[in-house]
Structures are given as structure tokens and as C-alpha cells.
mmCIF file of C-alpha atoms in Angstrom:
data_model
loop_
_atom_site.group_PDB
_atom_site.id
_atom_site.type_symbol
_atom_site.label_atom_id
_atom_site.label_comp_id
_atom_site.label_asym_id
_atom_site.label_seq_id
_atom_site.Cartn_x
_atom_site.Cartn_y
_atom_site.Cartn_z
ATOM 1 C CA MET K 1 -59.711 114.458 -97.068
ATOM 2 C CA PHE K 2 -58.429 116.268 -100.166
ATOM 3 C CA PRO K 3 -54.689 116.886 -100.665
ATOM 4 C CA LYS K 4 -53.421 120.403 -100.093
ATOM 5 C CA ASN K 5 -52.097 122.258 -103.133
ATOM 6 C CA GLY K 6 -48.929 120.509 -104.284
ATOM 7 C CA ALA K 7 -49.506 117.396 -102.145
ATOM 8 C CA LYS K 8 -50.329 113.986 -103.612
ATOM 9 C CA VAL K 9 -52.072 112.427 -100.616
ATOM 10 C CA PRO K 10 -54.658 113.804 -98.180
ATOM 11 C CA GLU K 11 -53.914 114.149 -94.466
ATOM 12 C CA LEU K 12 -57.074 112.208 -93.551
ATOM 13 C CA ARG K 13 -57.763 109.036 -95.512
ATOM 14 C CA PHE K 14 -59.892 105.894 -95.451
ATOM 15 C CA ALA K 15 -58.034 102.729 -94.446
ATOM 16 C CA GLY K 16 -56.714 100.519 -97.207
ATOM 17 C CA PHE K 17 -55.614 103.206 -99.638
ATOM 18 C CA ALA K 18 -51.980 104.257 -100.040
ATOM 19 C CA ASP K 19 -51.480 105.272 -103.689
ATOM 20 C CA ASP K 20 -50.700 108.867 -104.593
ATOM 21 C CA TRP K 21 -53.565 110.824 -106.076
ATOM 22 C CA GLU K 22 -53.087 111.917 -109.681
ATOM 23 C CA ASP K 23 -53.616 115.111 -111.679
ATOM 24 C CA ARG K 24 -56.158 114.719 -114.457
ATOM 25 C CA LYS K 25 -57.524 117.259 -116.898
ATOM 26 C CA LEU K 26 -61.271 117.676 -116.606
ATOM 27 C CA SER K 27 -61.495 116.840 -120.326
ATOM 28 C CA SER K 28 -60.103 113.348 -119.592
ATOM 29 C CA ILE K 29 -62.754 112.470 -117.009
ATOM 30 C CA ALA K 30 -65.788 114.398 -118.277
ATOM 31 C CA GLU K 31 -67.278 115.589 -121.553
ATOM 32 C CA ARG K 32 -68.992 118.822 -122.447
ATOM 33 C CA VAL K 33 -72.770 118.827 -122.987
ATOM 34 C CA THR K 34 -74.040 121.246 -125.631
ATOM 35 C CA ARG K 35 -77.444 119.792 -126.496
ATOM 36 C CA LYS K 36 -80.031 122.482 -127.155
ATOM 37 C CA ASN K 37 -83.644 122.412 -126.062
ATOM 38 C CA LYS K 38 -84.700 122.679 -129.727
ATOM 39 C CA ASN K 39 -87.693 120.341 -129.374
ATOM 40 C CA ASN K 40 -88.849 122.157 -126.225
ATOM 41 C CA GLU K 41 -88.407 119.007 -124.162
ATOM 42 C CA SER K 42 -88.281 121.129 -121.015
ATOM 43 C CA THR K 43 -89.700 124.506 -120.045
ATOM 44 C CA LEU K 44 -88.173 124.460 -116.550
ATOM 45 C CA PRO K 45 -85.686 127.347 -116.336
ATOM 46 C CA LEU K 46 -82.804 126.593 -113.974
ATOM 47 C CA THR K 47 -80.268 128.706 -112.162
ATOM 48 C CA ILE K 48 -77.358 127.824 -109.899
ATOM 49 C CA SER K 49 -77.647 128.700 -106.240
ATOM 50 C CA ALA K 50 -74.253 128.379 -104.538
ATOM 51 C CA GLN K 51 -76.049 127.015 -101.455
ATOM 52 C CA ASP K 52 -78.848 124.938 -103.006
ATOM 53 C CA GLY K 53 -77.422 123.799 -106.349
ATOM 54 C CA LEU K 54 -79.415 123.779 -109.581
ATOM 55 C CA VAL K 55 -82.867 125.097 -108.743
ATOM 56 C CA ASP K 56 -86.009 126.378 -110.440
ATOM 57 C CA GLN K 57 -85.539 130.034 -111.444
ATOM 58 C CA ASN K 58 -89.170 130.794 -110.653
ATOM 59 C CA ASP K 59 -88.732 129.679 -107.038
ATOM 60 C CA TYR K 60 -85.292 131.243 -106.580
ATOM 61 C CA PHE K 61 -86.026 134.702 -107.983
ATOM 62 C CA ASN K 62 -89.829 134.639 -107.475
ATOM 63 C CA LYS K 63 -90.050 135.308 -111.193
ATOM 64 C CA GLN K 64 -88.869 133.795 -114.461
ATOM 65 C CA VAL K 65 -85.678 135.461 -115.651
ATOM 66 C CA ALA K 66 -85.243 133.286 -118.734
ATOM 67 C CA SER K 67 -86.888 134.380 -121.967
ATOM 68 C CA ARG K 68 -90.217 132.774 -122.832
ATOM 69 C CA ASP K 69 -88.614 130.999 -125.799
ATOM 70 C CA VAL K 70 -86.110 128.550 -124.274
ATOM 71 C CA THR K 71 -85.469 126.456 -127.401
ATOM 72 C CA GLY K 72 -81.999 128.005 -127.725
ATOM 73 C CA TYR K 73 -81.047 127.121 -124.153
ATOM 74 C CA PHE K 74 -79.006 124.094 -123.084
ATOM 75 C CA LEU K 75 -81.095 121.062 -122.125
ATOM 76 C CA VAL K 76 -79.571 119.681 -118.920
ATOM 77 C CA LYS K 77 -80.438 116.214 -117.651
ATOM 78 C CA ASN K 78 -80.340 114.704 -114.163
ATOM 79 C CA GLY K 79 -76.790 113.857 -113.115
ATOM 80 C CA GLU K 80 -75.124 116.448 -115.352
ATOM 81 C CA PHE K 81 -73.065 119.335 -113.964
ATOM 82 C CA ALA K 82 -73.134 123.042 -114.753
ATOM 83 C CA TYR K 83 -70.663 125.835 -114.050
ATOM 84 C CA ASN K 84 -72.022 129.275 -113.243
ATOM 85 C CA LYS K 85 -69.198 131.685 -114.104
ATOM 86 C CA SER K 86 -70.621 134.612 -112.157
ATOM 87 C CA TYR K 87 -69.174 135.090 -108.695
ATOM 88 C CA SER K 88 -71.109 135.845 -105.527
ATOM 89 C CA ASN K 89 -70.321 136.444 -101.876
ATOM 90 C CA GLY K 90 -68.193 133.552 -100.634
ATOM 91 C CA TYR K 91 -67.866 132.077 -104.138
ATOM 92 C CA PRO K 92 -65.151 134.147 -105.850
ATOM 93 C CA TRP K 93 -64.806 131.772 -108.820
ATOM 94 C CA GLY K 94 -68.458 130.897 -109.286
ATOM 95 C CA ALA K 95 -70.129 127.581 -108.479
ATOM 96 C CA ILE K 96 -70.259 124.121 -110.053
ATOM 97 C CA LYS K 97 -73.296 121.995 -109.213
ATOM 98 C CA ARG K 98 -74.992 118.768 -110.331
ATOM 99 C CA LEU K 99 -78.638 118.581 -111.364
ATOM 100 C CA ASP K 100 -80.247 116.390 -108.697
ATOM 101 C CA LYS K 101 -83.704 117.826 -108.020
ATOM 102 C CA TYR K 102 -85.330 117.423 -111.447
ATOM 103 C CA GLU K 103 -85.170 115.021 -114.381
ATOM 104 C CA MET K 104 -84.255 117.840 -116.753
ATOM 105 C CA GLY K 105 -84.283 121.596 -117.153
ATOM 106 C CA VAL K 106 -82.915 124.408 -119.315
ATOM 107 C CA LEU K 107 -79.932 126.678 -118.725
ATOM 108 C CA SER K 108 -78.587 129.770 -120.444
ATOM 109 C CA THR K 109 -75.727 129.069 -122.843
ATOM 110 C CA LEU K 110 -73.558 131.302 -120.621
ATOM 111 C CA TYR K 111 -73.183 128.219 -118.403
ATOM 112 C CA ILE K 112 -70.711 125.412 -119.102
ATOM 113 C CA VAL K 113 -72.437 122.030 -118.876
ATOM 114 C CA PHE K 114 -70.673 118.660 -118.612
ATOM 115 C CA LYS K 115 -71.128 115.056 -117.502
ATOM 116 C CA PRO K 116 -68.637 112.707 -115.803
ATOM 117 C CA THR K 117 -67.314 109.861 -117.942
ATOM 118 C CA ALA K 118 -64.350 108.435 -115.995
ATOM 119 C CA ILE K 119 -64.852 109.585 -112.411
ATOM 120 C CA ASN K 120 -67.312 108.853 -109.610
ATOM 121 C CA SER K 121 -70.071 111.434 -109.917
ATOM 122 C CA GLN K 122 -70.632 111.810 -106.175
ATOM 123 C CA PHE K 123 -66.894 112.331 -105.635
ATOM 124 C CA LEU K 124 -67.023 115.125 -108.214
ATOM 125 C CA VAL K 125 -69.901 116.758 -106.310
ATOM 126 C CA SER K 126 -67.751 116.780 -103.162
ATOM 127 C CA TYR K 127 -64.652 117.979 -105.031
ATOM 128 C CA TYR K 128 -66.465 121.034 -106.375
ATOM 129 C CA GLU K 129 -67.744 121.867 -102.897
ATOM 130 C CA THR K 130 -64.113 122.448 -101.856
ATOM 131 C CA THR K 131 -61.950 125.389 -102.914
ATOM 132 C CA ARG K 132 -59.340 123.132 -104.554
ATOM 133 C CA TRP K 133 -60.503 123.930 -108.078
ATOM 134 C CA TYR K 134 -60.270 127.716 -107.572
ATOM 135 C CA ARG K 135 -56.559 127.866 -108.312
ATOM 136 C CA GLU K 136 -56.876 126.142 -111.670
ATOM 137 C CA VAL K 137 -59.800 128.300 -112.775
ATOM 138 C CA SER K 138 -58.074 131.467 -111.591
ATOM 139 C CA LYS K 139 -55.128 130.757 -113.902
ATOM 140 C CA ASN K 140 -57.364 131.171 -116.922
ATOM 141 C CA ALA K 141 -60.203 133.413 -115.796
ATOM 142 C CA ALA K 142 -60.314 137.179 -115.895
ATOM 143 C CA GLU K 143 -63.229 139.404 -115.027
ATOM 144 C CA GLY K 144 -64.577 140.859 -118.262
ATOM 145 C CA ALA K 145 -64.800 144.640 -118.069
ATOM 146 C CA ARG K 146 -68.285 144.641 -119.561
ATOM 147 C CA ASN K 147 -69.471 141.337 -118.132
ATOM 148 C CA HIS K 148 -70.733 142.620 -114.765
ATOM 149 C CA GLY K 149 -69.023 140.017 -112.627
ATOM 150 C CA LEU K 150 -69.079 137.181 -115.158
ATOM 151 C CA LEU K 151 -65.690 135.429 -115.185
ATOM 152 C CA ASN K 152 -64.129 135.370 -118.602
ATOM 153 C CA ILE K 153 -63.062 131.724 -118.977
ATOM 154 C CA SER K 154 -63.578 129.816 -122.197
ATOM 155 C CA PRO K 155 -64.974 126.261 -122.231
ATOM 156 C CA ASN K 156 -61.652 125.073 -123.686
ATOM 157 C CA ASP K 157 -59.682 126.603 -120.793
ATOM 158 C CA PHE K 158 -62.184 125.271 -118.279
ATOM 159 C CA PHE K 159 -61.813 121.695 -119.554
ATOM 160 C CA ASN K 160 -58.030 122.066 -119.394
ATOM 161 C CA THR K 161 -58.164 122.643 -115.619
ATOM 162 C CA LEU K 162 -56.415 119.961 -113.563
ATOM 163 C CA LEU K 163 -58.131 117.996 -110.793
ATOM 164 C CA THR K 164 -56.194 115.984 -108.201
ATOM 165 C CA ILE K 165 -58.144 112.758 -107.746
ATOM 166 C CA PRO K 166 -57.685 109.237 -106.337
ATOM 167 C CA LYS K 167 -56.594 106.628 -108.875
ATOM 168 C CA SER K 168 -58.858 104.100 -107.172
ATOM 169 C CA ALA K 169 -62.541 104.203 -108.164
ATOM 170 C CA GLU K 170 -63.333 102.617 -104.789
ATOM 171 C CA GLU K 171 -61.631 105.466 -102.904
ATOM 172 C CA GLN K 172 -63.549 107.995 -105.013
ATOM 173 C CA GLN K 173 -66.776 106.174 -104.170
ATOM 174 C CA GLN K 174 -66.071 106.061 -100.434
ATOM 175 C CA ILE K 175 -65.278 109.779 -100.264
ATOM 176 C CA GLY K 176 -68.374 110.692 -102.270
ATOM 177 C CA SER K 177 -70.621 108.480 -100.132
ATOM 178 C CA PHE K 178 -69.159 109.871 -96.901
ATOM 179 C CA PHE K 179 -69.970 113.462 -97.790
ATOM 180 C CA LYS K 180 -73.391 112.558 -99.209
ATOM 181 C CA GLN K 181 -74.272 110.879 -95.919
ATOM 182 C CA LEU K 182 -73.272 114.052 -94.082
ATOM 183 C CA ASP K 183 -75.399 116.166 -96.454
ATOM 184 C CA ASP K 184 -78.391 113.835 -95.951
ATOM 185 C CA THR K 185 -78.010 114.085 -92.156
ATOM 186 C CA ILE K 186 -77.802 117.889 -92.323
ATOM 187 C CA ALA K 187 -80.932 117.992 -94.531
ATOM 188 C CA LEU K 188 -82.831 115.736 -92.093
ATOM 189 C CA HIS K 189 -81.977 117.945 -89.106
ATOM 190 C CA GLN K 190 -82.814 121.063 -91.117
ATOM 191 C CA ARG K 191 -86.303 119.692 -91.827
ATOM 192 C CA LYS K 192 -86.757 118.928 -88.111
ATOM 193 C CA LEU K 193 -85.577 122.444 -87.239
ATOM 194 C CA ASP K 194 -87.988 124.006 -89.741
ATOM 195 C CA LEU K 195 -90.860 121.937 -88.309
ATOM 196 C CA LEU K 196 -90.003 123.026 -84.746
ATOM 197 C CA LYS K 197 -89.948 126.671 -85.848
ATOM 198 C CA GLU K 198 -93.405 126.284 -87.378
ATOM 199 C CA GLN K 199 -94.684 124.615 -84.195
ATOM 200 C CA LYS K 200 -93.245 127.435 -82.089
ATOM 201 C CA LYS K 201 -94.933 130.006 -84.334
ATOM 202 C CA GLY K 202 -98.251 128.194 -83.953
ATOM 203 C CA PHE K 203 -97.965 128.028 -80.143
ATOM 204 C CA LEU K 204 -97.052 131.715 -79.941
ATOM 205 C CA GLN K 205 -100.093 132.681 -81.999
ATOM 206 C CA LYS K 206 -102.407 130.583 -79.819
ATOM 207 C CA MET K 207 -100.955 131.716 -76.498
ATOM 208 C CA PHE K 208 -100.818 135.441 -77.288
ATOM 209 C CA VAL K 209 -104.153 136.039 -78.962
#
């Protein structure tokens, strides 16, 4: 549902749309967020999990990695995106996720934070779950010798990356909604699976005392 590199239309498409997709710089559809947590509006330290998105550091690492004083950190609000420039297994160019689980939180200034201004936010979530953006980032990123796996890409270069997107806001919305519905269905079945596992554990304990 996303065009291959060099193509202007996807192979699979919703009915009613025929226009070519267009290349847009990230800077033309989103703006950087650099607000600091100077008034200590939030004390919730966040990190990016490639699988789970922006999550509470305390839960993810079982300890707080951020310093106790988080007034110099970025204050990120619900609906804003953050780019974690450190790569992990299966995510060679890092991960870009939207803050969905909390109203606000704080992030290290090593992250690049931004908010959509002229693009459907849910479409952008889906776009950054693909590998389409890797090529653009890879043009400008280099692994810093002393950065221990942190990709060396400046905010300016990051916002100059090109995204291939539908011209139609309605097509953006339909694609975003389609993938969100799939994610919601997966989450529902995952909860059912987790519940069944707990029930199985309880039965095993009772039957093999």
C-alpha cells in the first residue's frame, strides 16, 4: 500500500484514488518541537521501544535511566512524534514513534521531536512503521565512532528527508485508519491470548498440587 522506491503509486490501493503520490520534505509537513520541561510539567521519563512505541522508562528498563532533574529534557505531548537515533536488532536506522499512551512525558534531547502540520497523523504512524524512510535517513546518517550505536544525523538533515505521500488527505486518512484497525484487532487478540495463558497457568497449579 506504499509505493516501492522510485514508484509514484502503490501496487495495492483503495478505490477512487488515481493521482500519483508526491515527494515532500518532512519540514514541509511537520515542525520540530524543542520545548523544554523547564517548569517541571512532567516527571514521566520516556523511551522509545521499537515494538511498543513511546513508553515509561521505569516500566521498560525496570529502573529510571533519566537523571532526577528532567527540567532540561524535551517536554513531549500526546500526538507528537519522536525519533530515536540509536539502532537495535531489526531497526537499523532507529525508530520513529508517536506518543499515544500518556498526555505528556519527557525525553532526552538526543531525540528529535516533531509534530505533523500538513499530513494525517495516523498515516504518518503507518509510514514510519514501514522501511520506506530508511533510504532517506541513510543518505545523511553515519555511525559516530564514539556514539556507541547512535546514528549521527542532524535535525536539519532529518527534516530534509523526503517522504512519498498521497496528495489526497482522504487517501492518507483511509490508509491510516486501515492500519490502525489492524493494530487494534491485534491488540485485542493479544489480550485474549494473555488471559488464556494466565488461565492455563492457574489450572496447571490447581491440577498438579
